[in-house]
Coordinates of C-alpha atoms in Angstrom, one line a residue:
M288 CA -37.8 13.9 10.6
R289 CA -37.0 10.3 9.5
I290 CA -39.7 10.4 6.8
S291 CA -38.4 13.7 5.5
I292 CA -34.8 12.3 5.4
I293 CA -36.0 9.2 3.5
A294 CA -38.0 11.3 1.1
L295 CA -35.1 13.6 0.4
L296 CA -32.6 10.7 -0.1
C297 CA -34.9 9.0 -2.5
L298 CA -35.3 12.2 -4.4
V299 CA -31.6 12.8 -4.7
M300 CA -30.8 9.2 -5.8
S301 CA -33.7 8.9 -8.2
T302 CA -32.7 12.3 -9.8
A303 CA -29.1 11.2 -10.2
N304 CA -30.2 7.8 -11.5
A305 CA -32.4 9.4 -14.1
Q306 CA -29.3 11.1 -15.6
I307 CA -27.6 7.9 -16.3
K308 CA -27.6 7.1 -20.0
R309 CA -28.9 3.7 -21.2
D310 CA -25.5 2.8 -22.6
S311 CA -23.7 3.8 -19.5
L312 CA -21.4 1.3 -17.7
Y313 CA -22.9 2.4 -14.4
Y314 CA -25.4 0.2 -12.8
F315 CA -27.9 1.1 -10.1
K316 CA -30.9 -0.9 -8.9
K317 CA -33.3 -1.1 -6.0
A318 CA -32.7 -3.9 -3.6
E319 CA -35.3 -5.7 -1.5
Q320 CA -33.5 -7.2 1.5
G321 CA -32.5 -5.3 4.6
V322 CA -29.0 -5.2 6.0
V323 CA -27.9 -5.4 9.6
L324 CA -24.2 -5.3 10.6
P325 CA -23.7 -8.4 12.6
Q326 CA -22.3 -7.8 16.1
N327 CA -20.9 -11.3 16.4
A328 CA -18.9 -11.1 13.2
T329 CA -15.1 -10.5 13.1
W330 CA -14.6 -6.8 13.1
V331 CA -11.2 -5.1 12.4
N332 CA -10.1 -1.5 12.5
A333 CA -13.1 -0.4 14.7
L334 CA -13.0 0.7 18.3
K335 CA -16.3 -1.2 18.9
T336 CA -19.0 -2.8 16.9
F337 CA -22.1 -0.9 15.9
S338 CA -25.2 -1.2 13.7
V339 CA -26.8 1.1 11.1
F340 CA -29.3 2.1 13.8
D341 CA -26.5 3.8 15.7
V342 CA -25.8 6.2 12.9
P343 CA -29.1 7.7 11.9
D344 CA -27.4 10.9 10.6
R345 CA -25.1 9.2 8.1
F346 CA -25.2 7.0 5.1
V347 CA -23.7 3.6 5.6
A348 CA -21.9 2.3 2.5
I349 CA -21.3 -1.4 2.8
H350 CA -18.4 -2.2 0.5
I351 CA -18.0 -5.9 -0.4
W352 CA -14.7 -6.9 -2.0
N353 CA -12.3 -9.7 -2.7
P354 CA -8.7 -9.4 -1.4
A355 CA -7.5 -11.7 -4.2
D356 CA -8.7 -9.4 -7.0
V357 CA -6.6 -6.4 -8.1
N358 CA -9.8 -4.5 -9.1
S359 CA -11.0 -4.9 -5.6
H360 CA -7.7 -3.6 -4.3
A361 CA -8.3 -0.4 -6.2
S362 CA -11.8 -0.1 -4.9
V363 CA -10.5 -0.2 -1.3
L364 CA -8.3 2.8 -2.1
E365 CA -11.2 4.5 -3.7
M366 CA -13.4 3.9 -0.6
N367 CA -10.6 5.3 1.6
R368 CA -10.7 8.4 -0.5
L369 CA -14.5 8.7 -0.4
Q370 CA -14.6 8.3 3.3
E371 CA -12.3 11.3 3.7
E372 CA -14.0 13.4 1.1
Y373 CA -17.6 12.7 2.1
P374 CA -17.6 12.3 5.9
Y375 CA -21.4 12.1 5.9
M376 CA -21.0 8.6 4.4
L377 CA -19.7 5.9 6.7
V378 CA -17.9 3.2 4.9
V379 CA -17.8 -0.4 6.2
S380 CA -15.8 -2.8 4.1
V381 CA -16.9 -6.5 4.0
I382 CA -14.6 -9.2 2.7
D383 CA -16.8 -11.5 0.6
E384 CA -18.0 -14.8 2.1
I385 CA -15.7 -17.0 -0.1
N386 CA -12.5 -15.4 1.1
S387 CA -13.7 -14.9 4.6
A388 CA -13.4 -18.6 5.1
L389 CA -9.7 -18.4 4.4
L390 CA -8.8 -15.3 6.4
S391 CA -8.1 -14.9 10.1
K392 CA -8.4 -11.6 12.0
E393 CA -4.6 -11.3 11.7
D394 CA -4.8 -11.6 7.9
V395 CA -7.4 -8.8 7.8
E396 CA -5.2 -6.6 10.1
F397 CA -2.4 -7.1 7.6
L398 CA -4.7 -6.0 4.7
V399 CA -5.8 -2.9 6.8
G400 CA -2.1 -1.9 7.1
K401 CA -1.2 -2.7 3.5
Y402 CA -4.1 -0.7 2.0
R403 CA -4.1 1.9 4.8
I404 CA -7.9 1.3 5.3
N405 CA -9.5 4.1 7.2
H406 CA -12.8 2.5 8.0
P407 CA -14.0 -0.7 9.7
V408 CA -13.7 -4.1 8.0
I409 CA -15.9 -7.1 8.6
L410 CA -15.5 -10.7 7.6
A411 CA -18.8 -11.8 5.9
E412 CA -18.3 -15.4 6.9
D413 CA -21.8 -17.0 7.0
H414 CA -23.8 -13.8 7.8
E415 CA -26.7 -13.8 5.4
G416 CA -27.2 -10.0 5.4
L417 CA -23.7 -9.4 4.2
K418 CA -23.7 -11.8 1.3
R419 CA -23.9 -10.5 -2.2
N420 CA -26.1 -11.7 -5.0
P421 CA -24.0 -14.1 -7.2
K422 CA -25.0 -12.0 -10.2
E423 CA -23.5 -8.9 -8.8
R424 CA -20.0 -7.9 -10.0
L425 CA -17.4 -7.3 -7.3
P426 CA -16.7 -4.9 -5.8
V427 CA -20.2 -4.2 -4.7
V428 CA -21.4 -1.2 -2.6
K429 CA -24.8 -1.3 -0.9
V430 CA -26.0 2.1 0.3
V431 CA -28.0 1.5 3.5
R432 CA -30.3 3.8 5.5
N433 CA -30.8 3.8 9.3
D434 CA -33.8 1.4 9.1
A435 CA -31.5 -1.2 7.4
E436 CA -33.2 -0.8 4.1
V437 CA -31.0 -0.8 1.0
Y438 CA -31.4 2.2 -1.3
G439 CA -29.3 0.8 -4.1
V440 CA -26.5 -1.4 -5.2
F441 CA -23.5 -0.1 -7.1
E442 CA -21.6 -2.8 -8.9
G443 CA -18.0 -2.9 -10.1
E444 CA -15.6 0.0 -10.0
E445 CA -17.8 1.9 -12.4
G446 CA -20.4 1.7 -9.8
I447 CA -18.1 3.3 -7.2
D448 CA -17.6 6.1 -9.7
E449 CA -21.4 6.5 -9.9
L450 CA -21.7 6.4 -6.1
E451 CA -19.3 9.4 -6.0
V452 CA -21.3 11.3 -8.5
Q453 CA -24.4 10.9 -6.3
M454 CA -22.5 11.8 -3.2
A455 CA -20.9 14.9 -4.9
S456 CA -24.3 16.0 -6.2
M457 CA -25.6 16.7 -2.7
S458 CA -25.5 20.4 -1.9
E459 CA -24.5 21.8 1.5
G460 CA -28.1 22.7 2.1
Q461 CA -29.2 19.1 1.5
I462 CA -26.4 17.8 3.8
E463 CA -27.5 20.3 6.5
V464 CA -31.1 19.1 6.2
L465 CA -30.0 15.5 6.5
G466 CA -28.3 16.5 9.8
V467 CA -25.2 14.4 8.9
R468 CA -22.1 14.5 11.1
T469 CA -18.7 15.4 9.7
D470 CA -16.6 13.9 12.5
E471 CA -15.1 10.5 12.5
F472 CA -17.1 7.6 13.9
Q473 CA -15.8 4.5 15.6
S474 CA -12.7 4.3 13.4
S475 CA -9.4 3.3 14.9
P476 CA -6.9 6.1 15.3
T477 CA -4.3 6.5 12.6
M478 CA -0.7 7.4 13.0
S479 CA 0.8 10.6 11.6
N480 CA 3.2 10.6 8.8
I481 CA 5.7 8.1 10.3
R482 CA 7.5 6.0 7.7
R483 CA 9.2 2.6 7.9
A484 CA 12.5 1.7 6.2
M485 CA 10.4 -0.5 3.9
S486 CA 6.6 -0.5 3.7
Y487 CA 5.0 -3.7 2.3
P488 CA 7.7 -4.5 -0.3
T489 CA 6.7 -6.9 -2.9
A490 CA 9.4 -8.0 -5.4
I491 CA 13.2 -8.4 -5.8
Q492 CA 15.6 -8.8 -8.6
A493 CA 19.3 -9.7 -8.1
S494 CA 22.0 -8.5 -10.4
N495 CA 24.8 -11.0 -11.2
K496 CA 26.7 -8.2 -12.9
Y497 CA 26.9 -5.8 -9.9
G498 CA 26.0 -8.1 -7.0
E499 CA 23.1 -5.8 -6.1
W500 CA 19.5 -6.3 -5.2
Y501 CA 16.6 -4.2 -6.6
V502 CA 13.6 -4.1 -4.4
T503 CA 10.1 -2.6 -4.9
D504 CA 9.4 -0.7 -1.8
T505 CA 5.7 -0.7 -2.8
N506 CA 3.9 1.4 -0.2
N507 CA 6.8 3.9 0.0
N508 CA 6.5 4.3 -3.8
R509 CA 10.1 3.8 -4.7
I510 CA 12.8 1.2 -5.7
L511 CA 15.7 0.4 -3.4
I512 CA 19.2 -0.7 -4.6
V513 CA 20.8 -2.8 -1.9
D514 CA 24.2 -4.5 -1.7
S515 CA 24.2 -8.2 -0.9
D516 CA 25.5 -7.3 2.6
G517 CA 22.5 -5.1 3.2
Q518 CA 24.0 -1.7 2.6
I519 CA 21.5 0.7 0.9
N520 CA 23.3 2.2 -2.1
E521 CA 20.6 4.1 -3.9
V522 CA 16.9 5.1 -3.8
I523 CA 14.9 5.5 -7.0
G524 CA 12.0 7.8 -6.5
S525 CA 11.1 10.6 -4.1
G526 CA 8.8 8.4 -2.1
V527 CA 5.9 10.7 -2.9
E528 CA 2.9 8.9 -4.5
G529 CA 2.6 10.3 -8.1
D530 CA 3.5 9.8 -11.7
R531 CA 6.7 11.6 -12.9
D532 CA 9.6 10.5 -15.1
G533 CA 13.0 12.0 -14.9
K534 CA 16.0 11.8 -12.5
W535 CA 16.0 9.3 -9.7
G536 CA 15.6 11.8 -6.9
A537 CA 12.6 13.5 -8.4
C538 CA 10.7 10.7 -10.2
Q539 CA 7.5 9.3 -8.7
F540 CA 5.7 6.0 -8.7
N541 CA 2.3 4.7 -7.4
Q542 CA 2.6 1.2 -5.9
P543 CA 5.4 -0.3 -8.0
T544 CA 4.9 -4.1 -7.9
D545 CA 7.4 -6.0 -9.9
L546 CA 10.7 -5.8 -11.7
A547 CA 12.5 -7.3 -14.7
L548 CA 16.2 -6.8 -15.2
D549 CA 18.3 -6.5 -18.4
D550 CA 21.7 -6.9 -16.8
A551 CA 23.5 -6.6 -20.1
K552 CA 22.0 -3.2 -21.0
D553 CA 21.7 -1.8 -17.4
L554 CA 18.0 -1.5 -17.7
L555 CA 15.4 -2.3 -15.0
Y556 CA 11.7 -2.5 -16.0
V557 CA 9.1 -1.6 -13.4
S558 CA 5.3 -2.3 -13.3
D559 CA 4.0 0.9 -11.9
T560 CA 0.7 -0.8 -11.0
H561 CA -1.6 2.0 -9.8
N562 CA -0.3 4.4 -12.4
H563 CA -1.3 1.8 -15.0
K564 CA 2.1 2.1 -16.6
V565 CA 5.3 0.1 -17.2
K566 CA 8.5 2.2 -16.8
V567 CA 12.1 1.6 -17.5
I568 CA 15.0 2.6 -15.2
D569 CA 18.3 3.4 -16.8
L570 CA 20.8 2.2 -14.2
K571 CA 23.7 3.9 -15.8
N572 CA 22.2 7.4 -16.5
K573 CA 20.0 7.3 -13.4
T574 CA 16.8 8.2 -15.2
V575 CA 13.2 6.8 -15.3
K576 CA 11.0 6.8 -18.4
S577 CA 7.4 5.5 -19.1
I578 CA 7.3 3.0 -21.9
L579 CA 3.8 1.5 -21.9
G580 CA 0.5 3.0 -20.9
N581 CA -0.7 6.6 -20.8
G582 CA -1.5 6.7 -17.1
T583 CA -5.2 6.1 -17.3
R584 CA -7.0 2.8 -16.6
A585 CA -8.4 0.8 -19.5
Y586 CA -11.8 -0.8 -18.5
K587 CA -11.8 -2.8 -21.7
P588 CA -8.6 -4.4 -23.1
E589 CA -7.1 -2.8 -26.2
T590 CA -6.0 -5.0 -29.2
R591 CA -2.7 -3.1 -29.4
I592 CA -0.8 -0.3 -27.6
D593 CA 2.0 1.6 -29.1
S594 CA 4.2 2.8 -26.3
T595 CA 2.3 5.3 -24.2
S596 CA -0.4 6.0 -26.7
G597 CA -3.2 4.2 -24.9
P598 CA -4.4 2.9 -21.5
I599 CA -3.7 -0.4 -19.8
S600 CA -5.0 -1.9 -16.5
F601 CA -3.0 -2.8 -13.4
P602 CA 0.2 -4.3 -14.8
K603 CA 1.8 -6.5 -12.2
G604 CA 4.3 -9.3 -12.9
L605 CA 7.1 -8.8 -15.5
L606 CA 9.3 -11.2 -17.4
L607 CA 12.0 -10.3 -19.9
K608 CA 12.6 -12.8 -22.7
E609 CA 15.1 -11.5 -25.2
S610 CA 13.5 -8.4 -26.7
K611 CA 10.0 -9.2 -25.4
L612 CA 8.7 -8.0 -22.0
V613 CA 5.8 -10.1 -20.9
V614 CA 3.4 -8.2 -18.6
A615 CA 0.8 -9.8 -16.4
M616 CA -2.1 -7.4 -17.0
A617 CA -4.0 -8.2 -13.8
G618 CA -6.9 -5.8 -14.6
H619 CA -7.7 -7.7 -17.8
N620 CA -6.8 -11.2 -16.7
Q621 CA -4.3 -11.4 -19.6
L622 CA -0.6 -11.6 -20.4
W623 CA 0.7 -8.9 -22.8
S624 CA 3.9 -8.9 -24.8
Y625 CA 5.8 -5.7 -25.2
D626 CA 8.5 -5.5 -27.9
V627 CA 11.2 -3.3 -26.4
N628 CA 12.6 -2.6 -29.9
V629 CA 9.4 -1.9 -31.7
K630 CA 7.9 -0.2 -28.6
S631 CA 4.4 -1.8 -29.0
A632 CA 2.4 -4.3 -27.0
L633 CA -0.4 -6.7 -27.7
P634 CA -2.1 -9.5 -25.8
K635 CA 0.0 -12.7 -25.8
V636 CA -2.7 -15.0 -24.5
L637 CA -5.4 -15.6 -27.0
D638 CA -9.1 -15.0 -26.3
E639 CA -10.0 -18.6 -25.8
T640 CA -7.5 -18.9 -22.9
I641 CA -8.1 -15.6 -21.1
S642 CA -10.7 -17.2 -18.8
N643 CA -8.1 -19.5 -17.4
L644 CA -6.3 -16.6 -15.7
T645 CA -7.7 -14.8 -12.7
S646 CA -5.8 -11.6 -11.8
P647 CA -2.4 -12.9 -13.0
N648 CA 0.3 -12.0 -10.5
Q649 CA 4.0 -13.0 -11.0
L650 CA 5.8 -14.6 -13.8
A651 CA 8.8 -16.9 -14.5
S652 CA 10.1 -19.0 -17.4
D653 CA 12.0 -22.2 -17.8
V654 CA 14.8 -23.1 -20.2
D655 CA 12.3 -24.3 -22.8
G656 CA 10.6 -20.9 -22.9
N657 CA 7.4 -21.9 -21.1
I658 CA 5.9 -19.2 -18.9
Y659 CA 4.6 -19.9 -15.4
V660 CA 2.0 -17.6 -13.9
T661 CA 0.8 -17.4 -10.3
D662 CA -2.8 -16.1 -10.2
N663 CA -5.5 -15.8 -7.6
S664 CA -7.6 -18.7 -8.7
K665 CA -7.7 -21.9 -6.8
T666 CA -5.4 -23.6 -9.2
G667 CA -2.6 -21.4 -8.0
L668 CA 0.0 -21.9 -10.8
Q669 CA -0.5 -21.9 -14.6
K670 CA 1.9 -23.0 -17.3
I671 CA 1.7 -21.2 -20.7
T672 CA 3.4 -23.0 -23.6
L673 CA 5.0 -21.4 -26.6
T674 CA 1.8 -22.1 -28.5
N675 CA -0.2 -20.2 -25.9
K676 CA -1.8 -23.3 -24.5
V677 CA -2.6 -22.9 -20.8
E678 CA -2.0 -25.9 -18.5
Q679 CA -2.5 -26.2 -14.7
V680 CA 0.6 -27.2 -12.7
N681 CA -0.6 -29.4 -9.9
V682 CA 1.7 -28.1 -7.2
F683 CA -0.6 -29.2 -4.4
A684 CA -1.2 -32.8 -5.4
T685 CA 0.0 -34.0 -2.0
D686 CA -1.5 -31.0 -0.1
S687 CA -4.7 -30.2 -1.8
A688 CA -6.1 -28.4 1.2
S689 CA -3.4 -25.7 0.7
M690 CA -4.5 -25.1 -2.9
Q691 CA -7.1 -22.5 -2.0
Y692 CA -4.5 -20.3 -0.1
G693 CA -2.9 -19.2 -3.3
L694 CA 0.7 -18.5 -4.4
E695 CA 2.4 -15.2 -4.8
D696 CA 5.7 -15.5 -6.6
V697 CA 7.5 -18.3 -8.6
L698 CA 11.1 -18.8 -9.4
V699 CA 12.4 -21.4 -11.8
A700 CA 15.9 -22.8 -11.2
G701 CA 16.7 -25.7 -13.5
E702 CA 14.3 -28.6 -12.6
K703 CA 13.2 -26.9 -9.4
M704 CA 10.6 -24.3 -8.7
Y705 CA 10.5 -22.1 -5.6
L706 CA 7.2 -20.5 -4.6
T707 CA 5.9 -18.2 -1.9
Q708 CA 2.6 -18.8 -0.2
P709 CA 1.7 -15.7 1.8
L710 CA -1.4 -16.9 3.8
K711 CA 0.5 -20.0 4.9
H712 CA 3.6 -17.9 5.6
R713 CA 6.0 -20.2 3.9
V714 CA 8.5 -20.8 1.1
L715 CA 8.0 -23.9 -1.0
Q716 CA 10.1 -26.1 -3.4
F717 CA 8.5 -28.1 -6.2
E718 CA 10.5 -30.7 -8.0
D719 CA 9.5 -33.9 -9.9
G720 CA 5.9 -33.5 -8.6
K721 CA 7.0 -33.4 -5.0
L722 CA 6.3 -30.4 -2.8
T723 CA 8.4 -29.6 0.2
V724 CA 8.6 -26.7 2.6
V725 CA 11.9 -24.9 2.5
A726 CA 11.2 -22.4 5.3
G727 CA 8.4 -21.0 7.4
G728 CA 4.9 -22.2 8.0
E729 CA 3.9 -20.0 10.9
A730 CA 3.4 -16.2 11.1
G731 CA 6.4 -14.5 12.8
S732 CA 9.9 -13.3 12.2
E733 CA 12.1 -16.0 13.7
D734 CA 15.4 -16.9 12.0
G735 CA 17.1 -20.3 12.3
K736 CA 17.7 -23.7 10.6
K737 CA 15.2 -25.9 8.8
G738 CA 13.1 -27.8 11.3
S739 CA 13.3 -25.1 13.9
L740 CA 10.7 -22.4 14.4
T741 CA 11.6 -20.3 11.4
S742 CA 8.7 -18.1 10.5
F743 CA 7.6 -15.5 7.9
N744 CA 4.9 -12.9 7.7
Y745 CA 3.2 -12.9 4.2
P746 CA 6.3 -13.7 2.0
S747 CA 5.9 -12.3 -1.5
G748 CA 8.8 -11.8 -4.0
I749 CA 11.6 -14.3 -4.3
G750 CA 14.9 -14.3 -6.1
F751 CA 18.3 -16.0 -6.2
S752 CA 21.6 -14.3 -5.0
G753 CA 24.5 -16.7 -5.2
D754 CA 23.4 -20.0 -3.6
N755 CA 20.7 -18.4 -1.4
L756 CA 17.1 -17.4 -2.0
I757 CA 16.3 -13.8 -1.1
V758 CA 12.6 -13.6 0.1
V759 CA 10.7 -10.4 0.4
D760 CA 9.0 -10.8 3.8
Q761 CA 6.2 -8.3 3.2
G762 CA 4.5 -8.3 6.6
N763 CA 7.8 -8.0 8.4
M764 CA 8.9 -5.2 6.0
S765 CA 12.2 -7.0 5.5
L766 CA 14.4 -9.2 3.3
R767 CA 15.2 -12.8 4.4
S768 CA 18.0 -14.9 3.1
V769 CA 17.2 -18.6 2.8
S770 CA 19.7 -21.4 2.0
P771 CA 17.8 -24.3 0.2
K772 CA 20.8 -26.6 0.9
K773 CA 21.5 -25.8 4.5
G774 CA 17.9 -24.9 5.4
K775 CA 19.1 -21.7 7.2
T776 CA 17.0 -18.5 7.3
S777 CA 18.4 -15.2 8.4
T778 CA 17.2 -11.6 8.2
V779 CA 19.1 -9.1 6.1
R780 CA 20.2 -6.2 8.3
F781 CA 20.2 -2.9 6.4
T782 CA 22.9 -0.2 6.8
R783 CA 23.1 3.4 5.5
F784 CA 19.6 4.3 6.4
D785 CA 20.3 7.9 5.8
K786 CA 20.0 7.3 2.0
L787 CA 16.4 6.0 2.4
F788 CA 15.0 9.4 3.4
R789 CA 17.3 11.8 1.7
N790 CA 14.8 12.9 -0.9
I791 CA 12.0 13.6 1.6
E792 CA 11.4 17.2 2.5
A793 CA 9.4 18.1 5.7
F794 CA 7.5 20.9 3.9
N795 CA 6.0 18.6 1.4
E796 CA 5.7 15.2 3.1
G797 CA 5.9 15.9 6.8
D798 CA 3.4 16.9 9.5
R799 CA 3.2 20.4 11.0
V800 CA 3.1 19.9 14.8
F801 CA 2.2 22.7 17.2
L802 CA 3.3 22.7 20.8
E803 CA 1.6 24.7 23.5
P804 CA 2.4 28.4 23.3
I805 CA 5.2 29.8 25.6
V806 CA 5.6 33.3 26.9
I807 CA 8.9 34.9 26.1
G808 CA 10.4 37.9 27.8
R809 CA 12.4 41.0 27.0
G810 CA 15.8 40.5 25.4
M811 CA 17.3 37.3 24.0
N812 CA 15.5 34.1 25.1
S813 CA 16.8 30.5 25.2
V814 CA 14.3 27.8 24.1
Y815 CA 15.6 24.3 24.7
V816 CA 13.5 21.4 23.3
Q817 CA 14.4 17.9 24.7
F818 CA 13.2 15.0 22.6
D819 CA 11.6 12.7 25.2
L820 CA 11.9 9.4 23.3
D821 CA 10.4 6.2 24.8
E822 CA 13.0 3.9 26.3
K823 CA 12.1 1.1 24.0
Y824 CA 13.5 3.1 21.0
T825 CA 17.0 4.5 20.2
W826 CA 18.1 7.1 17.8
L827 CA 19.6 5.5 14.7
S828 CA 23.2 6.6 14.2
D829 CA 23.2 6.1 10.4
G830 CA 19.7 7.4 9.9
R831 CA 18.7 10.9 8.8
N832 CA 18.6 13.0 12.0
E833 CA 18.7 16.7 11.1
V834 CA 17.3 20.0 12.2
F835 CA 17.0 23.3 10.3
M836 CA 15.5 26.7 11.4
E837 CA 12.6 27.6 9.1
R838 CA 12.7 31.3 9.9
A839 CA 16.5 31.9 10.2
G840 CA 16.1 35.6 9.8
M841 CA 14.8 36.2 13.3
N842 CA 15.4 33.1 15.4
T843 CA 18.7 31.2 15.5
L844 CA 19.6 27.5 15.9
I845 CA 22.3 27.3 18.5
S846 CA 23.1 23.6 18.7
G847 CA 21.7 20.1 18.9
S848 CA 20.1 17.5 16.7
P849 CA 17.5 14.8 17.2
S850 CA 20.1 12.1 17.6
R851 CA 21.7 14.1 20.4
G852 CA 18.3 14.3 22.1
F853 CA 17.8 18.1 22.1
V854 CA 17.7 21.3 20.1
E855 CA 18.6 24.7 21.5
T856 CA 17.4 28.0 19.9
E857 CA 18.0 31.6 20.5
V858 CA 14.8 33.7 20.3
P859 CA 14.6 37.6 20.5
G860 CA 11.7 38.8 22.7
S861 CA 9.4 40.8 20.5
E862 CA 5.7 41.2 19.8
M863 CA 6.6 40.6 16.1
N864 CA 8.1 37.2 16.9
L865 CA 5.1 34.9 16.7
Y866 CA 6.6 31.4 16.6
I867 CA 9.7 29.2 16.3
S868 CA 9.5 26.8 13.3
L869 CA 12.0 23.9 13.0
Q870 CA 12.3 21.4 10.1
L871 CA 13.0 18.1 11.7
Y872 CA 14.1 14.7 10.3
C873 CA 14.1 12.0 12.8
T874 CA 15.1 8.3 12.5
I875 CA 14.7 5.8 15.4
Q876 CA 15.0 2.0 15.8
D877 CA 13.1 -0.4 18.0
K878 CA 15.7 -1.9 20.3
E879 CA 14.1 -5.3 20.3
T880 CA 12.6 -5.8 16.8
K881 CA 15.2 -3.6 15.0
E882 CA 12.3 -2.0 13.1
V883 CA 13.3 1.5 11.8
Y884 CA 10.9 4.5 11.8
F885 CA 11.4 7.8 10.1
R886 CA 9.4 11.0 10.5
P887 CA 9.8 14.4 8.6
L888 CA 8.0 17.2 10.3
V889 CA 7.8 20.9 11.0
L890 CA 7.8 21.6 14.7
V891 CA 6.1 24.9 15.6
V892 CA 6.3 26.6 19.0
P893 CA 3.9 29.5 19.2
L894 CA 5.3 32.6 21.1
E895 CA 3.5 35.2 23.2
Y896 CA 5.4 38.3 24.3
D897 CA 5.5 39.7 27.9
P898 CA 8.2 42.2 28.8
N899 CA 8.3 40.7 32.3
G900 CA 8.3 37.1 31.1
K901 CA 11.2 34.6 31.7
I902 CA 13.8 34.2 29.1
S903 CA 14.8 30.6 29.6
H904 CA 12.4 27.9 28.5
D905 CA 12.7 24.1 28.7
L906 CA 10.3 21.9 26.7
K907 CA 9.9 18.2 26.4
W908 CA 8.3 16.5 23.4
N909 CA 8.3 13.0 21.8
P910 CA 8.2 13.1 18.0
F911 CA 7.1 9.4 17.9
E912 CA 4.5 9.4 20.6
E913 CA 2.0 7.7 18.3
L914 CA 4.1 4.5 18.4
D915 CA 3.7 4.1 22.1

């Protein structure tokens, strides 16, 4: 059987490979060394360790990637999708050996949550079998069979495209012959569609004109407008991943990453990173419009783009300088300059300086017009002069060991620079060549004064509001206020949570949950559903807690709401009455951590009719049981 499986797989892959044109970007080759998944490595997102010998009826696709590279980020999302679409292929992601030395198991768990990784992740560390050939372009996917032999190596994101072509070319008959399983294997269980108030936010802009903060709620695919006291005023975007311009309530984003504010014109620019677009938000007319990029990814940089006429690649950091919007084009390792009046863009950094940038991230400028760029190279911070000369800013002269941990955001205030360093969980100040820690240094969420145990969890975006720094604490899904003068850190407490989820509809974004069938009797039945919430949570009074009857024509909602802990319905006994269907919107808060969770869902109670059945029914159900 094994010989026939090997022969068939070789035939499938050789046939697909023969179809690749010589000038194709796709690259496939035979590999000589075997691969064994090391049992003593650091494993995350797996119920237990396993080897390729444990899955003789599935492909094992070993996906090697670099968390510091935006192209690798996209490949993780692609491998997530392939794992779902081709269950006969088991994906195991491996963080390359260079970055494995910098990351802890907790760091990897953060990445698993941020990228919603649905398969096991291993740190390569010094395990020889998981190392890639230096000549291979990341991300790399090695397709492995059950005797640890590598069939082929797929390089770059183009290689992942080719991998999908080969997987999709397999017919149902071939899959059946292979005897592959279609159930999940060893993967950690995932929660249902439960949302947080913010999900891995990345950037913030403060408006001096209105005293508001604009926050990219990245994994919720929307922009939040928050008062300086924490009240949520508006939500821009439906929260559904997509690409749609228009009114705030209906527009869609895909991983918005950074913002640039034109306070005078009431315009807010957004890097819609995974849509490969830059968009502008009209704060007065409450509309969103695409202004750069056509929504497809450019694998090679263009020399010029007029508005939305052509493709771009993973725009991230934004910086507005008069009529020019500088865009950190992370997918091309370039900076682009978009003229908001002429509506065209071209590379700002000349060819001879492109190699000095590695996945440019966030941007800032000083009073002289110099641009500062955080990137994912070991230098951490680059300065680009008005003549496009690139210089390294030696932030870590007195702390060279921290250089390799990278910087996320930079904020220039006069002679001072403020920076966030996610993997060191801290906020830094750089002035006159001296580096000091303003706050943090350990993973956590503790508030307090400088010198005490204040802590952050992967801080990212940073901005000024009055005399305080506002830091986006990505891992804690929160905003933190930091006083550089007093050294005090405090968490911003949100209010008006109901606005966060007003645009979400249970039919489109929620789960459909089925309870056990109940037997209803002749006449009018009373069905009482008690929401059996765990005692560590409480219903949020200013959250969205609503219930509607989906089939109002037959069944009737009598009273109750999630926040009151129950729903009572009136149900006529009939063979034609097959189920009760309730649209529910539930918002709760963790009593200790104050974390907020929201869930839209359709609750279905199947009905069976018996003329002699009872007519009063009491049910208990916990809409957030996955959190326990």
